[in-house]
mmCIF file of C-alpha atoms in Angstrom:
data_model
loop_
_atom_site.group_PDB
_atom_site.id
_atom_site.type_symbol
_atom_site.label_atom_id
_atom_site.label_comp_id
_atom_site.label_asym_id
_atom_site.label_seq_id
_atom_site.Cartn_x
_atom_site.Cartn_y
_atom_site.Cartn_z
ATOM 1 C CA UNK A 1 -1.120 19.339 17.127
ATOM 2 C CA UNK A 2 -3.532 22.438 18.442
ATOM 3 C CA UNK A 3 -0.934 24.808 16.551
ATOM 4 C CA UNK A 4 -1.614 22.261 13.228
ATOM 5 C CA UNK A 5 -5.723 22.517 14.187
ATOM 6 C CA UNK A 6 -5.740 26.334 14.376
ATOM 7 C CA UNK A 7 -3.449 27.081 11.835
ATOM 8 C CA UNK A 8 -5.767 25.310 9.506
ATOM 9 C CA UNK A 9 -8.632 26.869 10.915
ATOM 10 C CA UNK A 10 -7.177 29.921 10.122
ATOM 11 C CA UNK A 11 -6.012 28.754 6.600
ATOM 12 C CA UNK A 12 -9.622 27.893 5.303
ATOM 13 C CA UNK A 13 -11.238 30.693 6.778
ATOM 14 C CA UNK A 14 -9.172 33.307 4.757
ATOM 15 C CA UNK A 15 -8.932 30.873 1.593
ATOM 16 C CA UNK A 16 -12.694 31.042 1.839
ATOM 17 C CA UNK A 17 -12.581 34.824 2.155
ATOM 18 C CA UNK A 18 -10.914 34.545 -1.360
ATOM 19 C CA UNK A 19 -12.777 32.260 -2.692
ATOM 20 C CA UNK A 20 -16.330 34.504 -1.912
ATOM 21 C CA UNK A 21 -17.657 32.264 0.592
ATOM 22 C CA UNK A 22 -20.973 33.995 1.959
ATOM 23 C CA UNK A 23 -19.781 35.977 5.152
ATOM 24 C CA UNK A 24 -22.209 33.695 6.896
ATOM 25 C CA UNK A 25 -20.794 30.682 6.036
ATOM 26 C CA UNK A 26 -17.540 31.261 6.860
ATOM 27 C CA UNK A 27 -16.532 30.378 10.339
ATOM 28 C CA UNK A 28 -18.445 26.505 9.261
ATOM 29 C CA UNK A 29 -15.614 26.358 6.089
ATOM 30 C CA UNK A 30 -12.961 27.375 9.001
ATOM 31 C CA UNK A 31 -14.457 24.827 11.265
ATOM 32 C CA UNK A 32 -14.549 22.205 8.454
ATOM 33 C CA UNK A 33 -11.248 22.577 7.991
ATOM 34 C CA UNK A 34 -9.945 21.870 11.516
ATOM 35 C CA UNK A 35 -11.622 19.235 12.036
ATOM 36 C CA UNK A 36 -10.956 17.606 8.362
ATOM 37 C CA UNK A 37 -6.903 18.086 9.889
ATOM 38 C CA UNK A 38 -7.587 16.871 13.003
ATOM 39 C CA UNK A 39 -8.889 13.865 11.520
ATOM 40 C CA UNK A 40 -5.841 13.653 8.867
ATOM 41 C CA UNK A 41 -3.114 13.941 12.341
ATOM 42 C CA UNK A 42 -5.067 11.185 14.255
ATOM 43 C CA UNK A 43 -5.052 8.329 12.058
ATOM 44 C CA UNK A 44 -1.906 9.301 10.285
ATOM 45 C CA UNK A 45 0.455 8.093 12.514
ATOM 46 C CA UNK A 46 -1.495 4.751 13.209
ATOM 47 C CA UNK A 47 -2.992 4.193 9.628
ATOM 48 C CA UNK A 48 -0.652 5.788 7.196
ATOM 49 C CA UNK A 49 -0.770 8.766 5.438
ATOM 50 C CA UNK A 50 -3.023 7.079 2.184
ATOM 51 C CA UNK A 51 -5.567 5.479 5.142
ATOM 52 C CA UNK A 52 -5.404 8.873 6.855
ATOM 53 C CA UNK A 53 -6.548 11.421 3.889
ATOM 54 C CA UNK A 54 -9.044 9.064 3.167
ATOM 55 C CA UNK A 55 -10.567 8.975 6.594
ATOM 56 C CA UNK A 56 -9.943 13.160 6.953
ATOM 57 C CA UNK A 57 -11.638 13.565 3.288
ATOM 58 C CA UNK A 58 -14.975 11.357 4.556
ATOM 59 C CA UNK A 59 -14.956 13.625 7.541
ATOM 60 C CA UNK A 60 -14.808 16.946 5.306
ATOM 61 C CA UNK A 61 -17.589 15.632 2.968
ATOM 62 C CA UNK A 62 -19.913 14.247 5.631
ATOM 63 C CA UNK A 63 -19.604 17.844 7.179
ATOM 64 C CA UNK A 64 -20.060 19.587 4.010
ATOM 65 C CA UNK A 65 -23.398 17.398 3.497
ATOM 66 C CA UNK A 66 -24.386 18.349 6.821
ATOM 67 C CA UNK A 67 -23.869 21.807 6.694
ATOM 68 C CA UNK A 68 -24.953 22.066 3.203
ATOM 69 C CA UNK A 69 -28.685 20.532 4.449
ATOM 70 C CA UNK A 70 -29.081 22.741 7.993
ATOM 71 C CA UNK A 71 -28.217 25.969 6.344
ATOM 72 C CA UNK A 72 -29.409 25.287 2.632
ATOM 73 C CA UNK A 73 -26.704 26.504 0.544
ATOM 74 C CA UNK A 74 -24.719 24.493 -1.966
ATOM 75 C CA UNK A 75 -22.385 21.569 -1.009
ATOM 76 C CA UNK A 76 -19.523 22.763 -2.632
ATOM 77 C CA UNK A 77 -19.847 25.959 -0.875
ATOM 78 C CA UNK A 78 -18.320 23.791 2.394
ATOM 79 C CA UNK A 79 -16.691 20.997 0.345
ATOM 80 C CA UNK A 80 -13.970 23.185 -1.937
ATOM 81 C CA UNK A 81 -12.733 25.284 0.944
ATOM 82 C CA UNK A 82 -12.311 22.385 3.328
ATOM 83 C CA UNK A 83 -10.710 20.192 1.097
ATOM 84 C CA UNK A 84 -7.966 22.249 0.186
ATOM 85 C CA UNK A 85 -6.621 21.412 3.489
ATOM 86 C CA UNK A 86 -5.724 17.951 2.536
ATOM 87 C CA UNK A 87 -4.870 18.651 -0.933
ATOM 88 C CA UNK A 88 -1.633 17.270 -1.772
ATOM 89 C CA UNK A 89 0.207 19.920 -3.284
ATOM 90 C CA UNK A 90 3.779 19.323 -1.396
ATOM 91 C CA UNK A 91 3.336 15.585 -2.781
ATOM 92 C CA UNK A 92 2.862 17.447 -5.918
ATOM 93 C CA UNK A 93 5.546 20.468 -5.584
ATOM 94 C CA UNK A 94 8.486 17.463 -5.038
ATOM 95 C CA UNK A 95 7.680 15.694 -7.844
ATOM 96 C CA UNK A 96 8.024 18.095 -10.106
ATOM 97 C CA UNK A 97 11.218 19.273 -8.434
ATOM 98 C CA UNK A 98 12.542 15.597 -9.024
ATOM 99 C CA UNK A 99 11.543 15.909 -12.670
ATOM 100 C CA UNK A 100 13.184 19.458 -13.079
ATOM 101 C CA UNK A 101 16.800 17.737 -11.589
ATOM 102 C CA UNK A 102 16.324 14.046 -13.129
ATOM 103 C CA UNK A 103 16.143 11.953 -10.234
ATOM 104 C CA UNK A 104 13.555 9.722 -11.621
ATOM 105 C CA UNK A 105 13.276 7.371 -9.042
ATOM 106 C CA UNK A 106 12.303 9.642 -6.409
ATOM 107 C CA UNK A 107 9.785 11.368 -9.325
ATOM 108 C CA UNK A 108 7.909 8.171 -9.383
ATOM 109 C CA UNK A 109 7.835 7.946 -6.120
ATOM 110 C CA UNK A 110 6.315 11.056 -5.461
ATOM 111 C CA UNK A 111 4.243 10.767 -8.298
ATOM 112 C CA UNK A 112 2.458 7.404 -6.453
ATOM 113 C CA UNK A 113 1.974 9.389 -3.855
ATOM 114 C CA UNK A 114 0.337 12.070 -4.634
ATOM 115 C CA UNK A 115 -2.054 10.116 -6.703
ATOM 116 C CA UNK A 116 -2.584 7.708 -4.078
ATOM 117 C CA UNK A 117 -3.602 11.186 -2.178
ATOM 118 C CA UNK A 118 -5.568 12.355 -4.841
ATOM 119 C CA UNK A 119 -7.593 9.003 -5.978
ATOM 120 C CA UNK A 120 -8.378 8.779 -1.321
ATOM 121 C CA UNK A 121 -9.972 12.255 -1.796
ATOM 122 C CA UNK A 122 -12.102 11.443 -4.722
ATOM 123 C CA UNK A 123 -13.113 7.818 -3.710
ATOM 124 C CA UNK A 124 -14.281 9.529 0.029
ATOM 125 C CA UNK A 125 -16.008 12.362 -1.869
ATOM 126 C CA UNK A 126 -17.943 10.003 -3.641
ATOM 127 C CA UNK A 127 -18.806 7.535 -1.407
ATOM 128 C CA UNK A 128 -20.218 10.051 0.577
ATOM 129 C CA UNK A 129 -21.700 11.781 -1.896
ATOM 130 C CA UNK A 130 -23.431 8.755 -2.946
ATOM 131 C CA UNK A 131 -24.197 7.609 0.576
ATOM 132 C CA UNK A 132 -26.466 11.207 0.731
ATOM 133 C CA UNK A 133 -28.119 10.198 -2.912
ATOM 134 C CA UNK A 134 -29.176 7.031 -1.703
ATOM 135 C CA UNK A 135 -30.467 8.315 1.085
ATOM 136 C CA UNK A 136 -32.287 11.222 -0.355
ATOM 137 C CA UNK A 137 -33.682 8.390 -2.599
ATOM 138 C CA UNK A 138 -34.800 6.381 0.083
ATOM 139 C CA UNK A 139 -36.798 8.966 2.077
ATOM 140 C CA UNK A 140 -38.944 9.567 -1.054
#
């Protein structure tokens, strides 16, 4: 699990590199993304994998917010690099590779699940996206 944690430390850190992160905000990106894994390996086993992107994705975005309001720079400057982490492009990579040889029962089932992945990261970004409107709202 610490090999997982660093690894995707590492991972988002150098995807944020290529992605022309601000050299200041890189070690946060790296940081988000550790900790949005982390998240994803705790609850997976006892939740499920749908349960546990969900719950990795709401830690990512809540971070993002945060970090986005203490050093004033754009959201999506933390929110695209640590998302990528959880992005389900093996879910995706299989499915296609069951389409390619015609086994169309395991296609659908990959299909399900990577949008089941897919719809848990865009429901958590937006709760907590709206979760910060509101409350930007509220304190005005």
């Amino acid at each position: 699990m610490t090999v997982q944690v660093i690894g995707a430390f590492l991972a988002i850190f150098f995807f944020s590199i290529l992605n022309n992160v601000p050299k200041r905000y890189l070690l946060y990106c790296g940081i988000e993304g550790a900790v949005g894994w982390f998240l994803y390996l705790i609850f997976k086993v006892p939740s499920g994998e749908t349960l546990a992107i969900f719950l990795g994705t709401l830690g990512l975005a809540i971070m993002a917010h945060v970090f986005a309001r203490v050093f004033k720079a754009p959201v999506t400057v933390f929110l695209i690099p640590g998302l990528l982490i959880l992005v389900p492009g093996a879910g995706l990579y299989r499915f296609v590779y069951q389409m390619f040889f015609g086994t169309e029962s395991m296609m659908v089932y990959y299909m399900l699940q990577t949008l089941q992945s897919a719809g848990m990261i865009a429901l958590a970004v937006f709760v907590v996206d709206s979760f910060f409107l509101a409350l930007s709202k509220w304190k005005k």
